Amino acid sequence: MSTTFLVSVALRASDAQNEDPAISQVALLKSPRFNVRQSALEDLARLPSASLTAHADTMAARLADSHKLVRQAALRAVASLPPRVLSAYAPAVVALLEDGSPDVREAAMAALEVLETSSMLPPEIVGPMCLQRIELADGDSRQASLEALAELEPSRLEPLVPALALLLQKPRWHTRQGVLEAFIRLPRGQTANHAAAIAAQLKDNRESIRLTALRALDRLDPERMKEHASAILKLVNDKVPAVCETALDVLARLAPKDLSQYAATIGLALYDENPGVRRAAKAALIRLEQTEGFREGRLDAVSGIAPDSDDD
């Protein structure tokens, strides 16, 4: 092999590298050493985005690397791609929101925020991104994510229900409030498997949480809701009239045969000082007309309720 030929090959390789500065770093992504792969990706992230497009698939493949530092570097590298190119890898980035490494999760969020800023975030990604941001962010950003969740179409919310239900265990009341408000927007019965977690919120010391939890339970089918009727009944005596009234409204959705066992407590609410509570109690008891044998008993007392002048 002549010296002239070798020089020619070397010059062509040099020219190719000058034309595409990413080539040498992309080649290192096949290295068996994780630190070499990591370093190559970090170098790629510093190159102009236009020079990375041709190697997008190769860089994105490292999102599934076995080493967390390489995955983190890969996320930073793909985040350097033009947003229209990055959007094609959004599902792989979203998957890393569940990564075992918090640093990887944060890098995945940062990559998705590039798409969000460019208004190129796929609609199906918004929900998972909001969930992760609720976990990672503080203050205003977390609240914004909760509000964004509440605005999602029900079809986008439904796959998130199990993850949302887990957030009801969080100490931050704003988070739990946001989850409950999201649940209210779902079709009836969609949160049935998480009714116990919702019912647990009825014990919260915040009026807004108790009230929203009642409204979320109201989205259950009556057969499922009756499992939590005793907990709902306790709020008929709540110190906040709006909570009492809502608890009575929710109970009134029970089948008459199930509602009848709570008639005594509901009957006492007929004498509440708040007119809204009295109206709700009367409506619940009137529903019991559908129960055979009840009409001749307690229901007759409804028409004789004492302070009723403001119930018109």
Short mmCIF file of C-alpha atoms in Angstrom, two decimals:
data_model
loop_
_atom_site.label_atom_id
_atom_site.label_comp_id
_atom_site.label_asym_id
_atom_site.label_seq_id
_atom_site.Cartn_x
_atom_site.Cartn_y
_atom_site.Cartn_z
CA MET A 1 0.00 0.00 0.00
CA SER A 2 1.61 3.26 -1.11
CA THR A 3 2.30 6.19 1.16
CA THR A 4 0.34 8.40 -1.24
CA PHE A 5 -2.79 6.24 -0.77
CA LEU A 6 -2.55 6.34 3.05
CA VAL A 7 -2.12 10.09 3.02
CA SER A 8 -5.13 10.40 0.71
CA VAL A 9 -7.30 8.29 3.07
CA ALA A 10 -6.16 10.33 6.07
CA LEU A 11 -6.93 13.58 4.30
CA ARG A 12 -10.43 12.38 3.33
CA ALA A 13 -11.10 11.35 6.92
CA SER A 14 -9.85 14.73 8.12
CA ASP A 15 -12.06 16.52 5.61
CA ALA A 16 -15.09 14.47 6.70
CA GLN A 17 -14.44 15.30 10.34
CA ASN A 18 -14.10 18.97 9.50
CA GLU A 19 -17.40 18.84 7.62
CA ASP A 20 -19.09 16.93 10.47
CA PRO A 21 -17.47 17.64 13.87
CA ALA A 22 -19.76 15.09 15.55
CA ILE A 23 -18.37 12.03 13.75
CA SER A 24 -15.46 11.32 16.09
CA GLN A 25 -17.63 11.63 19.19
CA VAL A 26 -20.43 9.49 17.75
CA ALA A 27 -17.89 6.72 17.10
CA LEU A 28 -17.03 6.72 20.83
CA LEU A 29 -20.63 5.90 21.76
CA LYS A 30 -19.83 2.26 20.99
CA SER A 31 -17.09 2.15 23.60
CA PRO A 32 -17.46 -0.57 26.27
CA ARG A 33 -16.41 1.99 28.90
CA PHE A 34 -19.31 4.00 30.29
CA ASN A 35 -17.18 7.05 31.07
CA VAL A 36 -16.05 7.25 27.44
CA ARG A 37 -19.68 7.11 26.26
CA GLN A 38 -20.65 9.69 28.84
CA SER A 39 -17.84 12.07 27.85
CA ALA A 40 -18.67 11.71 24.15
CA LEU A 41 -22.30 12.59 24.76
CA GLU A 42 -21.32 15.60 26.85
CA ASP A 43 -19.10 16.80 24.01
CA LEU A 44 -21.93 16.26 21.52
CA ALA A 45 -24.26 18.35 23.67
CA ARG A 46 -21.90 21.29 23.26
CA LEU A 47 -21.94 21.17 19.44
CA PRO A 48 -24.32 23.27 17.32
CA SER A 49 -27.71 21.56 17.10
CA ALA A 50 -27.64 21.51 13.30
CA SER A 51 -24.60 19.23 13.36
CA LEU A 52 -26.37 16.70 15.59
CA THR A 53 -29.45 15.96 13.49
CA ALA A 54 -27.78 13.32 11.33
CA HIS A 55 -26.76 11.42 14.47
CA ALA A 56 -30.00 11.78 16.41
CA ASP A 57 -30.87 8.07 16.31
CA THR A 58 -27.44 7.06 17.55
CA MET A 59 -27.55 9.52 20.44
CA ALA A 60 -31.13 8.61 21.34
CA ALA A 61 -30.17 4.94 21.50
CA ARG A 62 -28.05 5.81 24.55
CA LEU A 63 -31.24 6.79 26.41
CA ALA A 64 -31.53 3.07 27.10
CA ASP A 65 -27.92 2.74 28.26
CA SER A 66 -27.29 0.50 31.26
CA HIS A 67 -25.44 3.25 33.15
CA LYS A 68 -27.32 6.15 34.68
CA LEU A 69 -24.58 8.69 33.95
CA VAL A 70 -24.73 7.80 30.27
CA ARG A 71 -28.53 8.08 30.23
CA GLN A 72 -28.26 11.47 31.87
CA ALA A 73 -25.68 12.66 29.33
CA ALA A 74 -27.79 11.24 26.50
CA LEU A 75 -30.76 13.29 27.65
CA ARG A 76 -28.68 16.44 27.60
CA ALA A 77 -27.43 15.57 24.14
CA VAL A 78 -30.87 14.93 22.64
CA ALA A 79 -32.11 18.10 24.33
CA SER A 80 -29.59 19.92 22.13
CA LEU A 81 -31.34 18.67 18.99
CA PRO A 82 -33.65 21.03 17.10
CA PRO A 83 -37.10 20.78 18.79
CA ARG A 84 -38.76 19.31 15.68
CA VAL A 85 -36.21 16.46 15.79
CA LEU A 86 -36.34 16.07 19.56
CA SER A 87 -40.13 15.64 19.45
CA ALA A 88 -39.70 12.27 17.71
CA TYR A 89 -37.92 10.95 20.81
CA ALA A 90 -40.40 12.37 23.33
CA PRO A 91 -41.83 8.92 24.30
CA ALA A 92 -38.34 7.62 25.14
CA VAL A 93 -37.65 10.75 27.17
CA VAL A 94 -40.96 10.43 29.03
CA ALA A 95 -40.10 6.85 29.95
CA LEU A 96 -37.07 8.20 31.82
CA LEU A 97 -39.32 10.29 34.06
CA GLU A 98 -39.71 6.98 35.92
CA ASP A 99 -35.96 6.27 36.04
CA GLY A 100 -34.50 5.10 39.34
CA SER A 101 -32.01 7.96 39.32
CA PRO A 102 -33.32 11.40 40.37
CA ASP A 103 -30.64 13.05 38.22
CA VAL A 104 -31.88 11.17 35.17
CA ARG A 105 -35.47 12.17 35.95
CA GLU A 106 -34.47 15.83 36.23
CA ALA A 107 -32.58 15.65 32.92
CA ALA A 108 -35.63 14.08 31.27
CA MET A 109 -37.80 16.91 32.58
CA ALA A 110 -35.34 19.48 31.25
CA ALA A 111 -35.46 17.85 27.80
CA LEU A 112 -39.24 17.92 27.76
CA GLU A 113 -39.24 21.56 28.81
CA VAL A 114 -37.33 22.32 25.61
CA LEU A 115 -40.32 20.99 23.69
CA GLU A 116 -42.73 22.82 25.96
CA THR A 117 -40.95 26.14 25.40
CA SER A 118 -41.05 25.53 21.65
CA SER A 119 -44.77 24.65 21.77
CA MET A 120 -43.93 21.24 20.30
CA LEU A 121 -44.82 19.05 23.26
CA PRO A 122 -47.05 16.18 22.05
CA PRO A 123 -50.46 16.29 23.81
CA GLU A 124 -50.08 12.77 25.18
CA ILE A 125 -46.90 13.84 26.97
CA VAL A 126 -48.45 16.70 28.96
CA GLY A 127 -49.99 14.50 31.65
CA PRO A 128 -46.90 12.41 32.52
CA MET A 129 -44.79 15.57 32.47
CA CYS A 130 -47.16 17.33 34.86
CA LEU A 131 -47.06 14.35 37.22
CA GLN A 132 -43.29 14.37 37.39
CA ARG A 133 -43.16 18.14 37.77
CA ILE A 134 -45.50 17.88 40.76
CA GLU A 135 -42.92 15.56 42.34
CA LEU A 136 -39.84 17.60 41.44
CA ALA A 137 -40.94 21.21 41.39
CA ASP A 138 -41.73 23.68 44.12
CA GLY A 139 -44.29 26.40 44.64
CA ASP A 140 -45.65 28.06 41.53
CA SER A 141 -44.36 25.42 39.11
CA ARG A 142 -46.07 22.62 41.04
CA GLN A 143 -49.30 24.59 41.20
CA ALA A 144 -49.15 25.30 37.46
CA SER A 145 -48.77 21.57 36.81
CA LEU A 146 -51.77 20.76 38.99
CA GLU A 147 -53.84 23.31 37.09
CA ALA A 148 -52.64 21.88 33.77
CA LEU A 149 -53.71 18.39 34.89
CA ALA A 150 -57.14 19.68 35.78
CA GLU A 151 -57.50 21.07 32.26
CA LEU A 152 -56.58 17.85 30.45
CA GLU A 153 -59.21 16.04 28.44
CA PRO A 154 -60.67 13.13 30.44
CA SER A 155 -59.24 10.69 27.90
CA ARG A 156 -55.75 12.00 28.71
CA LEU A 157 -56.40 11.86 32.44
CA GLU A 158 -57.70 8.29 32.62
CA PRO A 159 -54.32 6.53 32.11
CA LEU A 160 -52.88 8.68 34.90
CA VAL A 161 -55.45 7.72 37.56
CA PRO A 162 -53.28 5.13 39.41
CA ALA A 163 -50.34 7.54 39.61
CA LEU A 164 -52.61 10.39 40.66
CA ALA A 165 -54.16 8.27 43.40
CA LEU A 166 -50.70 7.74 44.91
CA LEU A 167 -50.33 11.51 45.21
CA LEU A 168 -53.25 11.51 47.65
CA GLN A 169 -50.78 10.14 50.18
CA LYS A 170 -48.60 13.24 49.93
CA PRO A 171 -48.55 15.68 52.85
CA ARG A 172 -48.90 18.78 50.65
CA TRP A 173 -52.56 19.70 50.67
CA HIS A 174 -52.34 21.64 47.39
CA THR A 175 -51.24 18.44 45.67
CA ARG A 176 -54.12 16.42 47.10
CA GLN A 177 -56.58 19.18 46.25
CA GLY A 178 -55.38 19.23 42.65
CA VAL A 179 -55.68 15.45 42.33
CA LEU A 180 -59.22 15.46 43.71
CA GLU A 181 -60.22 18.24 41.33
CA ALA A 182 -58.83 16.22 38.43
CA PHE A 183 -60.82 13.17 39.57
CA ILE A 184 -64.04 15.19 39.52
CA ARG A 185 -63.57 15.78 35.79
CA LEU A 186 -63.42 12.07 34.99
CA PRO A 187 -66.45 10.06 33.85
CA ARG A 188 -68.40 8.38 36.64
CA GLY A 189 -66.79 5.23 37.96
CA GLN A 190 -63.27 5.87 36.63
CA THR A 191 -61.81 6.26 40.12
CA ALA A 192 -63.71 3.35 41.71
CA ASN A 193 -60.53 1.38 42.43
CA HIS A 194 -59.19 4.30 44.44
CA ALA A 195 -62.34 5.18 46.38
CA ALA A 196 -60.69 4.32 49.71
CA ALA A 197 -57.87 6.79 49.06
CA ILE A 198 -60.42 9.46 48.21
CA ALA A 199 -62.57 8.67 51.26
CA ALA A 200 -59.49 9.02 53.49
CA GLN A 201 -59.44 12.71 52.55
CA LEU A 202 -62.79 13.21 54.31
CA LYS A 203 -60.85 13.33 57.59
CA ASP A 204 -58.65 16.22 56.47
CA ASN A 205 -58.75 19.34 58.62
CA ARG A 206 -59.09 21.57 55.58
CA GLU A 207 -62.60 22.42 54.49
CA SER A 208 -61.63 22.53 50.79
CA ILE A 209 -60.16 19.02 50.90
CA ARG A 210 -63.22 17.53 52.62
CA LEU A 211 -65.54 19.29 50.20
CA THR A 212 -63.62 18.24 47.10
CA ALA A 213 -63.29 14.66 48.36
CA LEU A 214 -67.07 14.50 48.74
CA ARG A 215 -67.51 15.70 45.18
CA ALA A 216 -65.00 13.13 43.97
CA LEU A 217 -66.88 10.35 45.79
CA ASP A 218 -70.05 11.62 44.16
CA ARG A 219 -68.53 10.47 40.85
CA LEU A 220 -68.78 6.84 42.01
CA ASP A 221 -71.64 4.55 41.16
CA PRO A 222 -74.07 4.32 44.12
CA GLU A 223 -73.17 0.67 44.71
CA ARG A 224 -69.50 1.57 45.17
CA MET A 225 -70.25 4.75 47.06
CA LYS A 226 -72.27 2.94 49.72
CA GLU A 227 -69.06 1.29 50.93
CA HIS A 228 -68.02 4.73 52.18
CA ALA A 229 -71.45 5.98 53.25
CA SER A 230 -70.58 5.85 56.96
CA ALA A 231 -67.61 8.15 56.42
CA ILE A 232 -69.75 10.51 54.35
CA LEU A 233 -72.47 10.49 57.02
CA LYS A 234 -70.03 11.84 59.63
CA LEU A 235 -69.73 15.02 57.58
CA VAL A 236 -73.47 15.66 57.89
CA ASN A 237 -72.46 17.10 61.28
CA ASP A 238 -69.45 19.02 59.94
CA LYS A 239 -68.86 22.50 61.36
CA VAL A 240 -68.89 23.94 57.82
CA PRO A 241 -72.40 24.20 56.34
CA ALA A 242 -71.20 23.72 52.75
CA VAL A 243 -69.61 20.41 53.75
CA CYS A 244 -72.79 19.28 55.54
CA GLU A 245 -74.96 20.17 52.57
CA THR A 246 -72.66 18.41 50.09
CA ALA A 247 -72.50 15.29 52.28
CA LEU A 248 -76.30 15.14 52.29
CA ASP A 249 -76.45 15.65 48.53
CA VAL A 250 -73.97 12.80 48.01
CA LEU A 251 -75.84 10.46 50.35
CA ALA A 252 -79.06 11.19 48.49
CA ARG A 253 -77.64 9.38 45.47
CA LEU A 254 -77.70 6.09 47.36
CA ALA A 255 -80.44 3.61 46.57
CA PRO A 256 -83.36 4.20 48.97
CA LYS A 257 -82.83 0.80 50.60
CA ASP A 258 -79.25 1.83 51.47
CA LEU A 259 -80.14 5.40 52.39
CA SER A 260 -82.90 4.39 54.83
CA GLN A 261 -80.45 3.17 57.50
CA TYR A 262 -79.12 6.73 57.82
CA ALA A 263 -82.56 8.37 58.10
CA ALA A 264 -82.24 9.22 61.80
CA THR A 265 -79.03 11.24 61.35
CA ILE A 266 -80.35 12.89 58.21
CA GLY A 267 -83.57 13.74 60.05
CA LEU A 268 -81.64 15.69 62.69
CA ALA A 269 -80.23 17.88 59.90
CA LEU A 270 -83.79 19.04 59.24
CA TYR A 271 -83.35 21.27 62.29
CA ASP A 272 -79.98 22.73 61.29
CA GLU A 273 -79.76 26.52 61.47
CA ASN A 274 -78.49 26.68 57.89
CA PRO A 275 -81.26 26.68 55.25
CA GLY A 276 -79.08 24.96 52.65
CA VAL A 277 -78.45 22.06 55.03
CA ARG A 278 -82.16 21.81 55.81
CA ARG A 279 -83.08 21.72 52.14
CA ALA A 280 -80.50 19.01 51.43
CA ALA A 281 -81.76 16.91 54.36
CA LYS A 282 -85.37 17.24 53.19
CA ALA A 283 -84.40 16.23 49.65
CA ALA A 284 -82.58 13.14 50.95
CA LEU A 285 -85.55 12.06 53.07
CA ILE A 286 -88.07 12.68 50.31
CA ARG A 287 -86.04 10.22 48.22
CA LEU A 288 -87.00 7.63 50.82
CA GLU A 289 -90.58 7.75 49.61
CA GLN A 290 -89.39 5.10 47.20
CA THR A 291 -88.81 2.76 50.15
CA GLU A 292 -91.88 0.72 51.02
CA GLY A 293 -93.14 1.32 54.55
CA PHE A 294 -91.11 4.48 55.16
CA ARG A 295 -93.79 6.95 54.11
CA GLU A 296 -96.00 6.33 57.13
CA GLY A 297 -93.07 6.70 59.50
CA ARG A 298 -90.34 9.34 59.65
CA LEU A 299 -91.11 10.97 56.33
CA ASP A 300 -94.36 12.44 57.69
CA ALA A 301 -92.23 14.61 59.98
CA VAL A 302 -90.76 16.43 56.99
CA SER A 303 -93.93 18.42 56.42
CA GLY A 304 -93.98 19.44 60.06
CA ILE A 305 -90.44 20.73 60.30
CA ALA A 306 -90.39 23.83 62.52
CA PRO A 307 -88.05 26.58 61.22
CA ASP A 308 -88.81 26.33 57.51
CA SER A 309 -89.95 29.80 56.51
CA ASP A 310 -86.78 30.51 54.53
CA ASP A 311 -86.81 27.24 52.56
CA ASP A 312 -88.99 28.47 49.69
#
